[in-house]
C-alpha positions as a Markdown table, in Angstrom:
| # | Residue | x | y | z |
|---|---|---|---|---|
| 1 | Met | 194.5 | -14.6 | 42.6 |
| 2 | Asp | 191.3 | -12.5 | 43.5 |
| 3 | Arg | 191.8 | -10.6 | 40.1 |
| 4 | Ile | 191.8 | -14.1 | 38.2 |
| 5 | Tyr | 188.7 | -15.2 | 40.0 |
| 6 | Thr | 187.0 | -12.0 | 39.2 |
| 7 | Ile | 188.0 | -12.2 | 35.6 |
| 8 | Leu | 186.7 | -15.9 | 35.5 |
| 9 | Ile | 183.3 | -14.8 | 36.8 |
| 10 | Phe | 182.8 | -12.1 | 34.5 |
| 11 | Leu | 183.5 | -14.6 | 31.6 |
| 12 | Ala | 181.4 | -17.4 | 32.9 |
| 13 | Val | 178.2 | -15.3 | 33.6 |
| 14 | Pro | 177.3 | -14.4 | 30.0 |
| 15 | Ile | 178.3 | -17.8 | 28.7 |
| 16 | Leu | 176.0 | -19.5 | 31.2 |
| 17 | Gly | 173.2 | -17.0 | 30.6 |
| 18 | Tyr | 173.4 | -17.5 | 26.8 |
| 19 | Ser | 173.5 | -21.3 | 27.2 |
| 20 | Gln | 170.2 | -21.1 | 29.2 |
| 21 | Leu | 168.4 | -19.7 | 26.3 |
| 22 | Phe | 168.6 | -23.1 | 24.5 |
| 23 | Cys | 168.1 | -25.4 | 27.5 |
| 24 | Pro | 164.5 | -27.1 | 27.9 |
| 25 | Pro | 162.8 | -25.1 | 30.7 |
| 26 | Ile | 162.4 | -27.0 | 34.0 |
| 27 | Asp | 158.8 | -26.1 | 34.3 |
| 28 | Gly | 157.9 | -27.5 | 30.9 |
| 29 | Lys | 156.4 | -24.3 | 29.6 |
| 30 | Lys | 158.3 | -23.8 | 26.5 |
| 31 | Asn | 156.2 | -26.1 | 24.3 |
| 32 | Gln | 152.8 | -25.9 | 25.5 |
| 33 | Asn | 149.7 | -24.6 | 23.9 |
| 34 | Lys | 150.9 | -24.3 | 20.3 |
| 35 | Asn | 148.6 | -22.6 | 17.9 |
| 36 | Ile | 149.2 | -24.5 | 14.7 |
| 37 | Glu | 149.6 | -28.1 | 13.8 |
| 38 | Ile | 150.7 | -29.4 | 10.4 |
| 39 | Thr | 150.4 | -33.3 | 9.7 |
| 40 | Ala | 151.6 | -35.2 | 6.6 |
| 41 | Gly | 151.1 | -39.1 | 6.5 |
| 42 | Gly | 150.4 | -42.1 | 4.4 |
| 43 | Gly | 148.9 | -45.5 | 5.0 |
| 44 | Phe | 146.3 | -48.1 | 3.6 |
| 45 | Thr | 142.6 | -47.9 | 2.7 |
| 46 | Met | 139.8 | -50.4 | 3.0 |
| 47 | Leu | 136.7 | -50.0 | 0.9 |
| 48 | Tyr | 133.3 | -51.3 | 1.9 |
| 49 | Gly | 130.6 | -51.3 | -0.7 |
| 50 | Asp | 128.5 | -53.6 | -2.8 |
| 51 | Ile | 131.1 | -55.9 | -3.9 |
| 52 | Asn | 131.6 | -59.3 | -2.1 |
| 53 | His | 135.2 | -58.5 | -1.7 |
| 54 | Thr | 138.1 | -60.8 | -1.3 |
| 55 | Asn | 140.6 | -57.9 | -1.4 |
| 56 | Asn | 139.7 | -54.4 | -0.6 |
| 57 | Phe | 143.1 | -52.8 | 0.3 |
| 58 | Gly | 144.3 | -49.5 | -1.3 |
| 59 | Tyr | 146.5 | -46.7 | -0.2 |
| 60 | Gly | 146.3 | -43.1 | 0.7 |
| 61 | Ala | 148.2 | -39.9 | 1.7 |
| 62 | Val | 147.0 | -37.1 | 3.8 |
| 63 | Leu | 148.0 | -33.5 | 4.6 |
| 64 | Lys | 146.1 | -31.7 | 7.4 |
| 65 | Gly | 146.3 | -28.5 | 9.2 |
| 66 | Asp | 144.9 | -27.7 | 12.6 |
| 67 | Tyr | 144.4 | -24.5 | 14.6 |
| 68 | His | 144.1 | -24.5 | 18.4 |
| 69 | Ile | 140.7 | -23.1 | 19.5 |
| 70 | Ile | 140.6 | -23.6 | 23.3 |
| 71 | Lys | 142.4 | -26.0 | 25.6 |
| 72 | Gly | 142.3 | -29.4 | 24.2 |
| 73 | Leu | 140.2 | -28.5 | 21.1 |
| 74 | Phe | 141.4 | -28.0 | 17.5 |
| 75 | Ala | 139.6 | -27.2 | 14.1 |
| 76 | Gly | 141.3 | -27.9 | 10.8 |
| 77 | Leu | 141.2 | -28.7 | 7.1 |
| 78 | Glu | 142.3 | -32.0 | 5.7 |
| 79 | Leu | 143.2 | -32.9 | 2.2 |
| 80 | Gln | 143.5 | -36.7 | 1.2 |
| 81 | Thr | 144.3 | -38.6 | -1.9 |
| 82 | Gly | 144.8 | -42.2 | -2.7 |
| 83 | Leu | 143.4 | -45.4 | -4.4 |
| 84 | Leu | 140.1 | -47.1 | -3.2 |
| 85 | Lys | 140.1 | -50.8 | -4.4 |
| 86 | Ser | 137.7 | -53.8 | -4.1 |
| 87 | Arg | 137.8 | -56.9 | -6.0 |
| 88 | Gly | 135.1 | -59.6 | -5.6 |
| 89 | Glu | 135.4 | -63.5 | -5.8 |
| 90 | Ser | 136.3 | -64.6 | -9.5 |
| 91 | Asn | 135.8 | -68.2 | -9.0 |
| 92 | Ile | 132.4 | -69.1 | -10.5 |
| 93 | Tyr | 132.0 | -72.2 | -8.3 |
| 94 | Ile | 132.2 | -70.2 | -4.9 |
| 95 | Val | 128.9 | -69.4 | -3.3 |
| 96 | Asp | 129.9 | -65.6 | -2.9 |
| 97 | Trp | 131.0 | -65.4 | -6.6 |
| 98 | Asp | 131.1 | -61.8 | -7.6 |
| 99 | Pro | 132.9 | -60.7 | -10.9 |
| 100 | Arg | 133.0 | -57.0 | -10.1 |
| 101 | Phe | 136.0 | -55.0 | -9.2 |
| 102 | Val | 137.0 | -51.3 | -9.1 |
| 103 | Glu | 140.1 | -49.1 | -8.6 |
| 104 | Asn | 139.0 | -45.5 | -7.7 |
| 105 | Gln | 141.6 | -42.8 | -7.7 |
| 106 | Tyr | 140.2 | -40.5 | -5.4 |
| 107 | Phe | 140.7 | -37.0 | -3.8 |
| 108 | Ala | 139.0 | -35.8 | -0.7 |
| 109 | Gly | 138.8 | -32.7 | 1.5 |
| 110 | Ser | 137.1 | -32.0 | 4.8 |
| 111 | Leu | 136.7 | -29.8 | 7.6 |
| 112 | Asn | 137.0 | -31.3 | 11.1 |
| 113 | Val | 137.2 | -30.5 | 14.8 |
| 114 | Thr | 139.6 | -32.7 | 17.0 |
| 115 | Ala | 139.4 | -33.0 | 20.8 |
| 116 | Tyr | 141.9 | -34.3 | 23.3 |
| 117 | Pro | 140.0 | -35.3 | 26.4 |
| 118 | Tyr | 142.8 | -35.5 | 28.7 |
| 119 | Arg | 144.0 | -32.1 | 27.9 |
| 120 | Phe | 140.7 | -30.6 | 29.3 |
| 121 | Phe | 141.7 | -31.8 | 32.9 |
| 122 | Thr | 145.5 | -31.3 | 33.1 |
| 123 | Asp | 147.8 | -28.4 | 33.7 |
| 124 | Glu | 150.1 | -28.8 | 30.7 |
| 125 | Lys | 153.0 | -26.8 | 32.5 |
| 126 | Phe | 153.3 | -29.8 | 34.8 |
| 127 | Leu | 153.0 | -32.5 | 32.1 |
| 128 | Phe | 156.8 | -33.1 | 32.0 |
| 129 | Lys | 156.6 | -34.4 | 35.6 |
| 130 | Lys | 153.9 | -37.0 | 34.8 |
| 131 | Ser | 154.5 | -40.8 | 33.9 |
| 132 | Phe | 155.2 | -41.9 | 30.4 |
| 133 | Phe | 151.7 | -43.2 | 30.0 |
| 134 | Glu | 150.2 | -39.8 | 31.0 |
| 135 | Arg | 152.7 | -37.8 | 29.1 |
| 136 | Asn | 152.3 | -39.7 | 25.8 |
| 137 | Ile | 149.2 | -41.9 | 25.7 |
| 138 | Leu | 146.6 | -40.0 | 27.6 |
| 139 | Tyr | 148.0 | -36.6 | 26.5 |
| 140 | Gly | 148.1 | -37.8 | 23.0 |
| 141 | Phe | 144.8 | -39.6 | 22.6 |
| 142 | Tyr | 142.2 | -37.8 | 20.5 |
| 143 | Val | 138.8 | -38.1 | 18.7 |
| 144 | Gly | 137.7 | -36.1 | 15.7 |
| 145 | Leu | 134.5 | -35.3 | 13.8 |
| 146 | Gly | 134.2 | -34.1 | 10.3 |
| 147 | Val | 132.3 | -33.4 | 7.2 |
| 148 | Gly | 133.7 | -33.3 | 3.6 |
| 149 | Gly | 133.5 | -34.3 | -0.1 |
| 150 | Ile | 135.2 | -36.7 | -2.3 |
| 151 | Phe | 135.9 | -36.9 | -6.0 |
| 152 | Asn | 136.0 | -40.2 | -7.6 |
| 153 | Asn | 137.8 | -41.4 | -10.7 |
| 154 | Tyr | 137.2 | -45.0 | -11.9 |
| 155 | Lys | 140.6 | -46.1 | -13.2 |
| 156 | Asn | 139.4 | -49.7 | -13.7 |
| 157 | Ile | 135.9 | -51.1 | -13.2 |
| 158 | Gln | 133.8 | -54.0 | -14.4 |
| 159 | Arg | 130.7 | -52.9 | -16.4 |
| 160 | Gln | 130.2 | -56.1 | -18.6 |
| 161 | Thr | 126.9 | -58.0 | -18.2 |
| 162 | Ser | 128.6 | -61.3 | -19.2 |
| 163 | Tyr | 131.4 | -63.4 | -17.6 |
| 164 | Ser | 133.6 | -66.0 | -19.5 |
| 165 | Tyr | 134.9 | -68.9 | -17.6 |
| 166 | Arg | 136.4 | -72.4 | -18.1 |
| 167 | Asp | 134.2 | -75.4 | -17.1 |
| 168 | Leu | 136.3 | -77.6 | -14.9 |
| 169 | Asn | 134.6 | -80.7 | -16.2 |
| 170 | Thr | 134.4 | -80.2 | -19.8 |
| 171 | Gly | 137.2 | -77.7 | -20.3 |
| 172 | Ala | 134.9 | -75.6 | -22.5 |
| 173 | Thr | 134.6 | -71.8 | -22.4 |
| 174 | Glu | 131.1 | -71.0 | -20.7 |
| 175 | Val | 129.4 | -67.6 | -20.5 |
| 176 | Met | 127.6 | -66.6 | -17.3 |
| 177 | Glu | 125.2 | -63.7 | -17.6 |
| 178 | Ile | 125.4 | -61.0 | -15.1 |
| 179 | Pro | 122.1 | -59.0 | -14.0 |
| 180 | Glu | 122.4 | -55.6 | -15.5 |
| 181 | Gly | 121.2 | -54.0 | -12.2 |
| 182 | Ser | 124.2 | -55.4 | -10.5 |
| 183 | Val | 126.6 | -53.4 | -12.4 |
| 184 | Asn | 124.4 | -50.3 | -12.4 |
| 185 | Gly | 126.2 | -47.0 | -11.4 |
| 186 | Ala | 126.1 | -43.3 | -12.1 |
| 187 | His | 125.2 | -42.8 | -15.7 |
| 188 | Glu | 123.3 | -40.8 | -18.3 |
| 189 | Asn | 121.1 | -42.1 | -21.1 |
| 190 | Val | 122.3 | -41.4 | -24.5 |
| 191 | Phe | 120.8 | -42.1 | -27.9 |
| 192 | Val | 122.2 | -44.8 | -30.1 |
| 193 | Tyr | 123.5 | -44.1 | -33.6 |
| 194 | Asp | 124.2 | -46.6 | -36.5 |
| 195 | Ala | 127.3 | -46.5 | -38.5 |
| 196 | Asp | 125.9 | -43.9 | -41.0 |
| 197 | Gly | 125.3 | -41.7 | -38.2 |
| 198 | Glu | 121.6 | -42.2 | -38.1 |
| 199 | Met | 119.6 | -42.3 | -34.8 |
| 200 | Val | 118.4 | -46.0 | -34.2 |
| 201 | Leu | 114.8 | -46.3 | -33.7 |
| 202 | Asp | 112.8 | -49.2 | -32.0 |
| 203 | Ala | 109.8 | -51.0 | -33.5 |
| 204 | Asp | 107.5 | -48.3 | -32.3 |
| 205 | Gly | 109.7 | -45.6 | -33.9 |
| 206 | Asn | 111.0 | -44.4 | -30.7 |
| 207 | Pro | 114.8 | -43.4 | -30.2 |
| 208 | Val | 116.9 | -46.3 | -28.7 |
| 209 | Thr | 118.9 | -45.3 | -25.7 |
| 210 | Thr | 121.9 | -46.9 | -23.9 |
| 211 | Lys | 123.7 | -46.2 | -20.6 |
| 212 | Leu | 126.8 | -44.0 | -20.7 |
| 213 | Tyr | 128.6 | -44.7 | -17.4 |
| 214 | Ser | 130.3 | -41.9 | -15.7 |
| 215 | Gln | 134.1 | -42.3 | -15.1 |
| 216 | Lys | 134.2 | -39.4 | -12.7 |
| 217 | Thr | 131.7 | -38.8 | -9.8 |
| 218 | Arg | 131.5 | -36.8 | -6.5 |
| 219 | Asp | 129.8 | -37.3 | -3.2 |
| 220 | Lys | 129.5 | -35.9 | 0.2 |
| 221 | Leu | 131.2 | -37.6 | 3.3 |
| 222 | Leu | 129.2 | -37.3 | 6.4 |
| 223 | Pro | 130.3 | -38.0 | 9.1 |
| 224 | Ile | 133.9 | -38.4 | 8.9 |
| 225 | Val | 135.2 | -40.0 | 12.4 |
| 226 | Asn | 138.8 | -40.0 | 13.6 |
| 227 | Val | 140.4 | -41.8 | 16.5 |
| 228 | Gly | 144.2 | -41.9 | 17.2 |
| 229 | Leu | 147.3 | -40.9 | 19.1 |
| 230 | Ser | 149.5 | -37.9 | 18.8 |
| 231 | Ile | 152.7 | -39.0 | 20.6 |
| 232 | Pro | 155.3 | -36.2 | 21.4 |
| 233 | Leu | 158.7 | -37.1 | 20.0 |
| 234 | Asn | 160.8 | -34.1 | 21.3 |
| 235 | Lys | 158.3 | -31.9 | 23.2 |
| 236 | Phe | 160.3 | -31.9 | 26.4 |
| 237 | Ser | 163.9 | -31.9 | 25.0 |
| 238 | Thr | 163.9 | -29.7 | 21.8 |
| 239 | Arg | 165.7 | -26.4 | 21.7 |
| 240 | Thr | 163.5 | -24.8 | 19.1 |
| 241 | Asp | 160.1 | -23.3 | 19.6 |
| 242 | Gly | 158.2 | -26.1 | 18.0 |
| 243 | Tyr | 158.1 | -30.0 | 18.4 |
| 244 | Phe | 157.4 | -33.1 | 16.4 |
| 245 | Ser | 154.9 | -35.9 | 17.1 |
| 246 | Leu | 154.1 | -39.3 | 15.8 |
| 247 | Val | 150.6 | -39.6 | 14.5 |
| 248 | Ile | 148.7 | -42.9 | 14.6 |
| 249 | Asn | 145.2 | -42.4 | 13.2 |
| 250 | Ser | 142.3 | -44.4 | 12.0 |
| 251 | Gln | 139.5 | -42.7 | 10.0 |
| 252 | Phe | 136.1 | -43.8 | 9.2 |
| 253 | Asn | 134.4 | -42.0 | 6.0 |
| 254 | Phe | 130.7 | -42.5 | 5.5 |
| 255 | Ser | 129.5 | -41.6 | 2.0 |
| 256 | Gly | 126.1 | -40.0 | 1.4 |
| 257 | Gly | 125.7 | -42.3 | -1.6 |
| 258 | Glu | 126.7 | -45.3 | -3.6 |
| 259 | Asp | 129.6 | -43.8 | -5.7 |
| 260 | Leu | 132.8 | -45.0 | -3.7 |
| 261 | Asp | 132.8 | -48.4 | -5.6 |
| 262 | Gly | 131.2 | -47.1 | -8.6 |
| 263 | Tyr | 128.2 | -49.5 | -8.3 |
| 264 | Asn | 124.5 | -48.6 | -7.3 |
| 265 | Pro | 122.8 | -52.0 | -7.6 |
| 266 | Ile | 119.1 | -51.8 | -8.7 |
| 267 | Asn | 116.4 | -54.6 | -9.1 |
| 268 | Thr | 114.6 | -55.4 | -12.3 |
| 269 | Asp | 111.8 | -52.9 | -11.3 |
| 270 | Gly | 114.4 | -50.2 | -10.6 |
| 271 | Ser | 114.1 | -50.3 | -6.8 |
| 272 | Arg | 117.0 | -50.5 | -4.6 |
| 273 | Pro | 117.9 | -54.1 | -3.0 |
| 274 | Glu | 116.7 | -54.7 | 0.4 |
| 275 | Gly | 119.4 | -54.2 | 2.9 |
| 276 | Ala | 121.5 | -52.1 | 0.6 |
| 277 | Arg | 123.7 | -49.4 | 2.4 |
| 278 | Asn | 125.8 | -46.5 | 1.3 |
| 279 | Asp | 129.6 | -47.0 | 0.8 |
| 280 | Met | 132.1 | -46.2 | 3.3 |
| 281 | Tyr | 136.0 | -46.6 | 3.5 |
| 282 | Asn | 138.4 | -46.7 | 6.3 |
| 283 | Phe | 141.8 | -44.9 | 6.1 |
| 284 | Ser | 144.6 | -45.8 | 8.7 |
| 285 | Tyr | 147.9 | -44.1 | 8.5 |
| 286 | Leu | 151.1 | -43.1 | 10.2 |
| 287 | Gly | 152.1 | -39.5 | 10.0 |
| 288 | Ile | 154.5 | -36.8 | 11.4 |
| 289 | Lys | 153.0 | -33.7 | 13.0 |
| 290 | Tyr | 154.8 | -30.4 | 13.6 |
| 291 | Ser | 153.3 | -28.1 | 16.3 |
| 292 | Phe | 154.4 | -24.5 | 16.5 |
């Protein structure tokens, strides 16, 4: 009988030892302080510019990589693409009538830093002992700041200076003139040529020019502000050397100019309207992050 017990012990020791290699450590050390994080996600955009919008929802996708610098602080690179949309009130009888609209297929890139305030003050090796709120919400809350650039491609935009509508009283088609300054945007002045290829001249003999609006523009984004949660999904249970997190993020992108919605309104004297502000957009998304 003693011989049988001895054999069983010799068989059990290596099996138990091998199984421990894949068990989550009881001190929570296995998945702390990962150096690299990759996030992919998608969500909706909201564009705020010069249009008195009734609908400003678009969509976007993001790919982000971060590197752990010091405890609670990461630096990274983000790539983003999607559609920025805004459409004004088309009803001519509404006070805030605005016939302008835009669909901007954009691509943006940025450098950013992300700080997790709670992580500065906690010992991560004891995190698995904390409450659900501390382990997920406080640990995962972050704020970020960045700078970047955006490439705009206006898939659809209103540049006409007249608007046709049907009169509700008479049923007749009427035309409303739109001030040229309200549809102004990035452009270059080009010479006008007639059907024979000859340059058109005005009464004084000077070449006539017209605006050729740019379909593609670019601008800087400064600042870019992020706030969100990174909730660990399997940090304390995984058998691998990395873990996944659910990311809930809201990002505010402030443009250095007027190109996000394609409009840069000007008065008849060429001055900027009083109270005009640069464009911005919000991008809120859900994502999955892998830390390793």
